[in-house]
C-alpha positions as a printed NumPy array, in Angstrom:
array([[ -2.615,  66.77 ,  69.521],
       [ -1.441,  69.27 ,  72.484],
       [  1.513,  71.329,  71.094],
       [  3.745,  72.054,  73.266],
       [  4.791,  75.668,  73.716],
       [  8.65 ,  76.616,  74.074],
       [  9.633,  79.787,  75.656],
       [ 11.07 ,  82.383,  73.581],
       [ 13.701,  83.499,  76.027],
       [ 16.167,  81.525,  78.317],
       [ 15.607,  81.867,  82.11 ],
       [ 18.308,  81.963,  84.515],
       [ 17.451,  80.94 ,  88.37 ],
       [ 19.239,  83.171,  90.425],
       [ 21.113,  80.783,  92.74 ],
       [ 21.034,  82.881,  96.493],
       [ 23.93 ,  82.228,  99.489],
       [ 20.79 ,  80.391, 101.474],
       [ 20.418,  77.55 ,  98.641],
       [ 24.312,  77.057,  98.945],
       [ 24.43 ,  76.622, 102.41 ],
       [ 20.917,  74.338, 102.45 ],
       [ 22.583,  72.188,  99.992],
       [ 26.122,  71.751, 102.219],
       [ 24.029,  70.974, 105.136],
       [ 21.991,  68.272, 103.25 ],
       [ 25.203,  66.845, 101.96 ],
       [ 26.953,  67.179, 105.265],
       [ 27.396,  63.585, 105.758],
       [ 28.21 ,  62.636, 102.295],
       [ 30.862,  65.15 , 102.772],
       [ 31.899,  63.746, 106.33 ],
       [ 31.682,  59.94 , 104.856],
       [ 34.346,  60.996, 102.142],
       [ 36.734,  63.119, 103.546],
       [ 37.163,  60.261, 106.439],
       [ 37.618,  57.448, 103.498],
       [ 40.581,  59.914, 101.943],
       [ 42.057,  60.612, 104.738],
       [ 41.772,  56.74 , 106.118],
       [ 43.106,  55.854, 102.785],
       [ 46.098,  58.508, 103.346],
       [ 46.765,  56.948, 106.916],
       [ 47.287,  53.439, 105.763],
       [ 49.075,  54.277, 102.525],
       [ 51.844,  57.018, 104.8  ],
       [ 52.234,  53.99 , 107.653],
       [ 52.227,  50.849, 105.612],
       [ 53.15 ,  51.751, 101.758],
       [ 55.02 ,  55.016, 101.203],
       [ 58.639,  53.761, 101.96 ],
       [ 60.548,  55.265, 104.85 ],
       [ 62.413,  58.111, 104.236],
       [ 65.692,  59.484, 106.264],
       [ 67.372,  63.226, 105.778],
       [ 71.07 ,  63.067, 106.195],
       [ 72.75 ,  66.799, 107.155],
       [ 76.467,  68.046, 106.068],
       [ 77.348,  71.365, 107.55 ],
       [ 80.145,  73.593, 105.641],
       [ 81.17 ,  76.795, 106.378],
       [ 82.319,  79.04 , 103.394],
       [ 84.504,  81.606, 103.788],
       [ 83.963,  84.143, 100.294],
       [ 87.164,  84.687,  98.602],
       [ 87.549,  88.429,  97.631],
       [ 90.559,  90.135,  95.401],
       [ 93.124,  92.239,  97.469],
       [ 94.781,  95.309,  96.317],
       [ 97.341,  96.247,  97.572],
       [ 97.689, 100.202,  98.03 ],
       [101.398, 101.188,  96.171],
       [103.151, 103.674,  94.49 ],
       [102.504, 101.588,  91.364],
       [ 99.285, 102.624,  89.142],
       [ 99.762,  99.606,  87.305],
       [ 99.022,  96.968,  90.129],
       [ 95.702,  97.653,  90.313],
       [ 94.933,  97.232,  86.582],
       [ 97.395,  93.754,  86.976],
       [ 95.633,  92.455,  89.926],
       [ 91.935,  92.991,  88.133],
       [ 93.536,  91.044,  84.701],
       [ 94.821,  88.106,  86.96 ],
       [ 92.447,  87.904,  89.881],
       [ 90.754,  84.789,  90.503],
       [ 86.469,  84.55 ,  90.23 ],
       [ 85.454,  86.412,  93.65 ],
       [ 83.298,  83.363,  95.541],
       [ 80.231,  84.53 ,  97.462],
       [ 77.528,  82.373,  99.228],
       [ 75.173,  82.534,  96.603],
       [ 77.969,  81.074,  94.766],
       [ 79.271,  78.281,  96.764],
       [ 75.806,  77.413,  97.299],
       [ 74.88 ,  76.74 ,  93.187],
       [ 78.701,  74.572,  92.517],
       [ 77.52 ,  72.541,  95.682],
       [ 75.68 ,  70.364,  92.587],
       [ 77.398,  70.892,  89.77 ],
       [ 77.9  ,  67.891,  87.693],
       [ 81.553,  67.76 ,  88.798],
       [ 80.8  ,  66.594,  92.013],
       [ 78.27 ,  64.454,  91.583],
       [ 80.094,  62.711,  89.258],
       [ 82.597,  62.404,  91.122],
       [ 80.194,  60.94 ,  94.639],
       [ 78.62 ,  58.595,  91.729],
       [ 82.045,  57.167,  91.547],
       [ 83.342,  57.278,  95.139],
       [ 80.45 ,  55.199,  96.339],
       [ 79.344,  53.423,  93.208],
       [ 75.785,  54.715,  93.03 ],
       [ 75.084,  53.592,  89.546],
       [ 76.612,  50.109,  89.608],
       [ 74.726,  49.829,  93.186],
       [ 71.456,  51.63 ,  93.459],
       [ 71.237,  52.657,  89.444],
       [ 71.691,  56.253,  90.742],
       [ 72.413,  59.092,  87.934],
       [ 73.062,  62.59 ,  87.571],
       [ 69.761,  63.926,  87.679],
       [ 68.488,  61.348,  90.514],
       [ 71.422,  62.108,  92.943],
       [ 71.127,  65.713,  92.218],
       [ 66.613,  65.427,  93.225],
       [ 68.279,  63.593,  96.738],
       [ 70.336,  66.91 ,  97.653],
       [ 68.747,  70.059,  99.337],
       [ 71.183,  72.997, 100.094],
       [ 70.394,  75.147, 102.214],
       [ 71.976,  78.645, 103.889],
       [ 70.619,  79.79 , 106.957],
       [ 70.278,  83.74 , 106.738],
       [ 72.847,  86.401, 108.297],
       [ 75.325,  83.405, 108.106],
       [ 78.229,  81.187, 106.132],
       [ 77.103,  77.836, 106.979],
       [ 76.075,  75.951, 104.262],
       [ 73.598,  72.381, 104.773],
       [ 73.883,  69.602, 102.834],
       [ 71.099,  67.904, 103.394],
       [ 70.488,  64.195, 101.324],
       [ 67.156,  62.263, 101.451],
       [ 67.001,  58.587, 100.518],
       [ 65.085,  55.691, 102.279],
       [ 68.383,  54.134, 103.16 ],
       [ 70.097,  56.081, 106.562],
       [ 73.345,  54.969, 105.779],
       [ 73.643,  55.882, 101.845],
       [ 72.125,  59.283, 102.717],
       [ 74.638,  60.057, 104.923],
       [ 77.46 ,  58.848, 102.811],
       [ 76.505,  60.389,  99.965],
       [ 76.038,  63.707, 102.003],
       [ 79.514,  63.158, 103.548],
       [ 81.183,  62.46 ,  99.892],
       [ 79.386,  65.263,  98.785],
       [ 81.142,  67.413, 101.283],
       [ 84.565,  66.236, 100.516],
       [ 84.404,  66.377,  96.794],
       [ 83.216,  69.82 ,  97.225],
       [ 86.243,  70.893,  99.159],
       [ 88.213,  69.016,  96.289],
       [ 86.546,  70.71 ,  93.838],
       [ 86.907,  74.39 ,  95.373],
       [ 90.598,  73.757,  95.96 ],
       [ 91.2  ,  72.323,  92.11 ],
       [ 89.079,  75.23 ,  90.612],
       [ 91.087,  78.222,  92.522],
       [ 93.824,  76.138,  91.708],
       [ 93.623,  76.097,  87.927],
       [ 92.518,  79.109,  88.149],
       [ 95.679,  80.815,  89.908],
       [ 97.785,  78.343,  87.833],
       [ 96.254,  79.828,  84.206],
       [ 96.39 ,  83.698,  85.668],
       [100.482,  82.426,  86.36 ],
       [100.762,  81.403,  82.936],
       [ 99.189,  84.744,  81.546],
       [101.484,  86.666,  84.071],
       [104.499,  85.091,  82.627],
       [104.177,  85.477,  79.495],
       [103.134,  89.447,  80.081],
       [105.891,  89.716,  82.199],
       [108.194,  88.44 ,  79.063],
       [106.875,  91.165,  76.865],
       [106.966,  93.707,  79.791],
       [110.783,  92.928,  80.047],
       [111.205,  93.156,  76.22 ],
       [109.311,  96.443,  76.229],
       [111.992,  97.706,  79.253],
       [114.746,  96.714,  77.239],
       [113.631,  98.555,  74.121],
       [112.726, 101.411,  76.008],
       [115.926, 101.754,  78.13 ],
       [118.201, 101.17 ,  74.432],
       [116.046, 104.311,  72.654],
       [117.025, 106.675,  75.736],
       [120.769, 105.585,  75.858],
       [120.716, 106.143,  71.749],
       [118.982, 109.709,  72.814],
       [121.855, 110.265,  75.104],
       [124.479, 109.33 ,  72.963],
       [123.297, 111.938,  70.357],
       [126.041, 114.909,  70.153],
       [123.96 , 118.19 ,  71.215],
       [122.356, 116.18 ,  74.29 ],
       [120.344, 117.788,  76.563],
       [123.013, 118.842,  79.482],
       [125.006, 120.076,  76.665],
       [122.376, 122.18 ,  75.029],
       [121.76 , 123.687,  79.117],
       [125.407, 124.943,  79.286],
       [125.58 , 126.187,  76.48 ],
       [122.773, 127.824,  76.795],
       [123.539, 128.895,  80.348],
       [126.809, 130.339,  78.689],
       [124.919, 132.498,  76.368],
       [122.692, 133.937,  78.413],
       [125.975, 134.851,  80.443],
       [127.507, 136.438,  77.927],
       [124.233, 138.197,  76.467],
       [123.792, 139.419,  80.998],
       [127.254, 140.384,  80.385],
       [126.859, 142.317,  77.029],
       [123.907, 144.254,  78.224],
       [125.818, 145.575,  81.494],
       [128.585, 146.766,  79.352],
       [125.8  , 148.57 ,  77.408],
       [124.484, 150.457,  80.138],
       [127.453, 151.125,  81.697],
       [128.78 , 152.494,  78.164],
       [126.193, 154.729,  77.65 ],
       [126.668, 155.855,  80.89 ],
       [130.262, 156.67 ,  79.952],
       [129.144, 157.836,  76.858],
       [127.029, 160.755,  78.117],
       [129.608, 161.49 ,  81.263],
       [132.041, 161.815,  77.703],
       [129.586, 164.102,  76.056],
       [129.112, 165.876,  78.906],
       [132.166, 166.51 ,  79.602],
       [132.727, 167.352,  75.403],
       [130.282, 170.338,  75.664],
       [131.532, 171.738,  78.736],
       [135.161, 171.661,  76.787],
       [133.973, 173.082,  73.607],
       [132.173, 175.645,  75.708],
       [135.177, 176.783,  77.921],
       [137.707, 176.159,  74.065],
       [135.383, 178.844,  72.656],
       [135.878, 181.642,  75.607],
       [139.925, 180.764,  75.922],
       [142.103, 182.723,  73.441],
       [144.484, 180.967,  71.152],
       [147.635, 183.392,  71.929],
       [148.791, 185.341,  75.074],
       [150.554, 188.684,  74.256],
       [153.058, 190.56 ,  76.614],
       [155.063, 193.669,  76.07 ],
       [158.125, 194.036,  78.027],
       [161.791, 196.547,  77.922],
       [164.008, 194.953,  75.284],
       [166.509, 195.354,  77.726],
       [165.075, 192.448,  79.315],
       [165.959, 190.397,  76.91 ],
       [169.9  , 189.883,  76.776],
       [169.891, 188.504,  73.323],
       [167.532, 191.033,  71.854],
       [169.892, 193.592,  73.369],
       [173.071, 192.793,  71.765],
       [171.457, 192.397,  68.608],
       [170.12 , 195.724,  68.833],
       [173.102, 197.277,  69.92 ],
       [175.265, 195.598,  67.121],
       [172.494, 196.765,  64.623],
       [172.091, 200.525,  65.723],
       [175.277, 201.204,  67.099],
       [173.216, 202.441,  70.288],
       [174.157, 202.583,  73.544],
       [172.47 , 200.208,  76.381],
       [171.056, 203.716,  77.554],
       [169.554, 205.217,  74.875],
       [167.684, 201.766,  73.922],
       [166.282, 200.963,  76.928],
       [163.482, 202.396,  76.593],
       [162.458, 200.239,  73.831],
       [159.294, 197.742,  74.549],
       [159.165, 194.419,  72.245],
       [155.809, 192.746,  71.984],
       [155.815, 188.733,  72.509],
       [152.83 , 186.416,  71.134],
       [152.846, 183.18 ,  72.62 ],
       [150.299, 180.128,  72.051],
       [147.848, 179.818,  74.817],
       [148.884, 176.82 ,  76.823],
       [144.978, 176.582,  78.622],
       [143.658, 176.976,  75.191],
       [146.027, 173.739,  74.034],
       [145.185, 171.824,  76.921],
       [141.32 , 172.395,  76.435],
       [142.258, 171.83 ,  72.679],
       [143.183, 168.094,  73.912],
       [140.693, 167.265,  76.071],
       [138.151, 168.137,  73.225],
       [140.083, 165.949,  71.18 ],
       [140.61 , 163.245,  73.91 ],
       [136.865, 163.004,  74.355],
       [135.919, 163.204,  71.195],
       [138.033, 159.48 ,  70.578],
       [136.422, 158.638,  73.88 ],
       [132.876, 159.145,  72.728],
       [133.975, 157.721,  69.405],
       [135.068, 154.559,  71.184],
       [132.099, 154.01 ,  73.543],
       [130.213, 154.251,  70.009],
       [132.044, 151.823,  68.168],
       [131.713, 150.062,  71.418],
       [127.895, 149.968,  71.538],
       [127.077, 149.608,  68.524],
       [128.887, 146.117,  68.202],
       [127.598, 144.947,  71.869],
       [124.135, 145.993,  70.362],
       [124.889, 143.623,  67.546],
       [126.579, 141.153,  69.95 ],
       [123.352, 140.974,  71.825],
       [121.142, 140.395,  68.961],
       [122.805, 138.089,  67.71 ],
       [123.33 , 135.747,  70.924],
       [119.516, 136.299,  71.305],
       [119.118, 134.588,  68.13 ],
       [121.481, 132.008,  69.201],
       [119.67 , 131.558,  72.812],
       [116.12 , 131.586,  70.812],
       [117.334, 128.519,  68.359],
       [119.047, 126.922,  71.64 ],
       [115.881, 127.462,  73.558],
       [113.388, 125.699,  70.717],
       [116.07 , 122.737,  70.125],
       [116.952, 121.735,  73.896],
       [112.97 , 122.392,  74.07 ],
       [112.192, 119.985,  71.396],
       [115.584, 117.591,  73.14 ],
       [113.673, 118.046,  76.828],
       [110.591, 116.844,  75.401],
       [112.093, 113.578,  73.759],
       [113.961, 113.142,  76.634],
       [110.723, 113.377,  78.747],
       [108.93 , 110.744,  76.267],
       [111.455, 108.294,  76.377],
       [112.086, 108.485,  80.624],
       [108.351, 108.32 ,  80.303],
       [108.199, 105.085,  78.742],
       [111.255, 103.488,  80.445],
       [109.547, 104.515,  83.796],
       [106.195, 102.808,  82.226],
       [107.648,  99.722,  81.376],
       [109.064,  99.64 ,  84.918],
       [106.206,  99.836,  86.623],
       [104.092,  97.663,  84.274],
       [106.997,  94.802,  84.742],
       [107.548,  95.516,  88.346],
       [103.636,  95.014,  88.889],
       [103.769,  91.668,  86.786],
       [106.493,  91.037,  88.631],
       [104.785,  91.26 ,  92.249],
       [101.596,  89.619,  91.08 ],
       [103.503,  86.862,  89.841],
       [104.739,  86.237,  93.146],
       [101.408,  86.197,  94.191],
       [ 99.911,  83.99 ,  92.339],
       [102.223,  81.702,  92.798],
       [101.659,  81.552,  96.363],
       [ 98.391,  81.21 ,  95.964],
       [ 98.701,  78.456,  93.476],
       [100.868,  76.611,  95.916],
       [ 98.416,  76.914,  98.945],
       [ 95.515,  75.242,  98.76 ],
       [ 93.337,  78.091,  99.247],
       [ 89.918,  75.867,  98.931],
       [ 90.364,  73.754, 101.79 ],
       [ 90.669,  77.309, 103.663],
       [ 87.896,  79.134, 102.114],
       [ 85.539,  76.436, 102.919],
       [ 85.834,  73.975, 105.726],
       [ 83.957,  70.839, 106.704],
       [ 82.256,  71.992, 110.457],
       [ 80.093,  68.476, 111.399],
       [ 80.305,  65.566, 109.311],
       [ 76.844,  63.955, 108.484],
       [ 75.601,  61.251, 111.472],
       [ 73.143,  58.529, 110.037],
       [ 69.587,  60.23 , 111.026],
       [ 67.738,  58.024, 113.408],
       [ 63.905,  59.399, 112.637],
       [ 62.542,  59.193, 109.397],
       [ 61.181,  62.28 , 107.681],
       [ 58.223,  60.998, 105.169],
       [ 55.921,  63.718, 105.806],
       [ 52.61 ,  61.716, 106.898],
       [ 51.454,  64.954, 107.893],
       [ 51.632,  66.4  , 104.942],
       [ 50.18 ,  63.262, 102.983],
       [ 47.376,  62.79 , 105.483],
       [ 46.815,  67.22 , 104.997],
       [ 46.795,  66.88 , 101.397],
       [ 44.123,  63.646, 101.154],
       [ 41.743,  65.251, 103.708],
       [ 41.744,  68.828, 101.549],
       [ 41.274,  66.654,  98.528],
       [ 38.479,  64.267,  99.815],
       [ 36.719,  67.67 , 101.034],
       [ 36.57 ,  68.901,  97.764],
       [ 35.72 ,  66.   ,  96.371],
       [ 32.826,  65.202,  98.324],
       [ 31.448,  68.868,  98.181],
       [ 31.787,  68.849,  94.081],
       [ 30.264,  65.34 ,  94.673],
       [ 27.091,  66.971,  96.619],
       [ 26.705,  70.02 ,  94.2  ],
       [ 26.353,  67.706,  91.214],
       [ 23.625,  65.758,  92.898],
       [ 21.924,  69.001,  93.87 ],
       [ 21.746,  69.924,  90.809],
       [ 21.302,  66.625,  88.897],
       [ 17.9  ,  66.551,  90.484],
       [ 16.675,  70.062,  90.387],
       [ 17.567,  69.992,  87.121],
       [ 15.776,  66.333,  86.582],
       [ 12.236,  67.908,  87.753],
       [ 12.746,  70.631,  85.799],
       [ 12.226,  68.564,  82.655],
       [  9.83 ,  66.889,  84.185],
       [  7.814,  69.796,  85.29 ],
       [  8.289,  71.353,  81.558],
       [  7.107,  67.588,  79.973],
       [  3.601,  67.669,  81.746]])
């Protein structure tokens, strides 16, 4: 009995680049043969089964809708015109509402295609190709059926219910950015109104804000007014003492009294009286002197002056003294008049504030209103995107038997070279075994 003996490891046969290319070359006409049948086979199906196919072409050209804002005086139109704007409408985005299921509903129905030709949604939508060229606004709509003259209706109704659909969209949409303006605009008008009847109430307060200014204005007149009476009184009032000292000094060096001796026969009176009392002749009393005291009349009028300037200074104290308490007292007055027409100004500021606010906002509603109202009036759709060359029923069909016939020959190539690898190695492999059997 011969036992057969198994190796006890696995061999691998290292495969080289030469091998591969022997075994091509051996196979080269197997490969030839079946590549040729594929793409024979590709030929006959592209010119005699595959039905015809024709490519109808729409051109549009878009125009993309942008917002405007306009540059005012008004803060608030900006903010307005971003709340009631209509969708801004690039390329990219005419391009993707081209098929939306709007307007293909709407082309289904025009032309009938599912009563007709059983055409749905999803198969119309498989017909259409849109296309942009680059660096431009044109827009193709290009529709493939096997029937010229459907493809380029439905590529034409396609264009026109696109149009209709742009316009109706902006449309609603201006019409429901109206409605919201309106009914801001209501509450912007309310808002004036309640604004403009709080500032007439502030005005109609007693104490108002013009009145609080004059009298204000008034005091600090009178305290101006006050305080150049004090300087100029103590001006006076030490030109007074001054003048007080210098008195009192030249009152202390005057005497009180004059005295003067002089012949009593001077005196008439004296000398009678004399003569009637002594019995004496006019002679032998002449020689008598008489001494007369007499009140100084320098030292009386230095004596009033003093006095005169002493009520003077008194009076330019009393004086100051109640201007001093004049003047702190009307700057206690100003400082409450000060804080309350402050805290009056401030309301007053508030409320213009918000009557001014409520202005603008309205006035902005207002103007945007207007706006959209023209806008919802114009048909702003058929402008933004126009119909440039109607689709023409194509003449040339567009079935791609190149591409067919390309696609068969690639296959049948790989086909026949997997087809001579297997058999390469179905019989290297087959005397193998063999080989390992005997």
């Amino acid at each position: 009995m011969n036992q057969q003996i198994q190796p006890s490891y696995t061999e691998y046969d290292e495969i080289s680049l030469r091998e591969l290319i022997e075994v091509l070359l051996n196979g080269k006409w197997i490969i030839a043969i079946i590549t040729a049948i594929c793409v024979l086979l590709s030929v006959i199906y592209a010119q005699f089964i595959m039905a015809p196919v024709y490519e109808a072409k729409a051109t549009l050209m878009a125009s993309p809708l942008e917002s405007t804002q306009v540059k005012d005086a008004n803060q608030f139109s900006q903010l307005v015109d971003e709340l009631s704007q209509y969708p801004q409408m690039t390329i990219d985005t005419y391009i993707e509402q081209v098929t939306t299921p709007t307007v293909l509903s709407a082309v289904i129905k025009e032309l009938k295609l599912d009563e007709e030709y059983d055409i749905n949604r999803a198969n119309l939508k498989n017909m259409i190709t849109i296309e942009s060229p680059k660096g431009t606004n044109l827009i193709y709509v290009k529709v493939k059926n096997s029937d010229p003259v459907l493809a380029t209706n439905i590529a034409n109704a396609i264009s026109t219910r696109y149009v209709d659909f742009i316009t109706e969209t902006i449309q609603t949409q201006t019409g429901k950015s109206a409605e919201f303006i309106e009914e801001q605009l209501v509450k912007e008008k309310e808002n004036v109104d309640k604004a403009t009847d709080a500032l007439t109430a502030f005005l109609a307060q007693p104490r108002g804000v013009r009145e609080l200014e004059q009298e204000l204005s008034s005091k600090l007149t009178q305290l101006t007014e006050f305080k150049t009476r004090v300087t100029q009184l103590k001006v006076d009032k030490e030109a007074t003492n001054a003048a007080l000292i210098q008195a009192k000094k030249a009152l202390e060096t005057t005497p009180t009294t004059l005295k003067t001796t002089k012949s009593i026969a001077s005196d008439a009176l004296m000398t009678e009286i004399t003569m009637e009392t002594t019995g004496e002749k006019l002679g032998n009393i002449a020689g008598i002197e008489m001494t007369d005291e007499q009140l100084n009349p320098a030292y009386t009028s230095l004596l009033l002056n003093v006095k005169n300037y002493e009520i003077e200074l008194a009076k330019n104290t009393t004086e100051l003294n109640s201007l001093q308490r004049e003047i702190q007292t009307r700057q206690k007055e100003i400082e409450q008049l000060q804080a309350e027409l402050a805290e009056k100004q401030n309301e007053s500021e508030i409320l213009n504030y918000e009557v001014n606010l409520a202005k603008q906002t309205r006035d902005a509603y207002q103007q945007k209103l207007k706006e959209a109202n023209i806008k919802q009036s114009a048909e702003i759709g058929r402008s933004s995107v126009i119909i440039v060359a109607d689709a023409l029923e194509p003449l040339n069909r567009v079935n791609g038997k190149t591409i067919v016939v390309a696609i068969a020959g690639v296959l049948g190539l790989m086909i026949s070279v997997f087809f001579v690898f297997f058999m390469s190695y179905w019989k290297t492999s087959g005397k193998e075994q063999l080989r390992v059997e005997s």
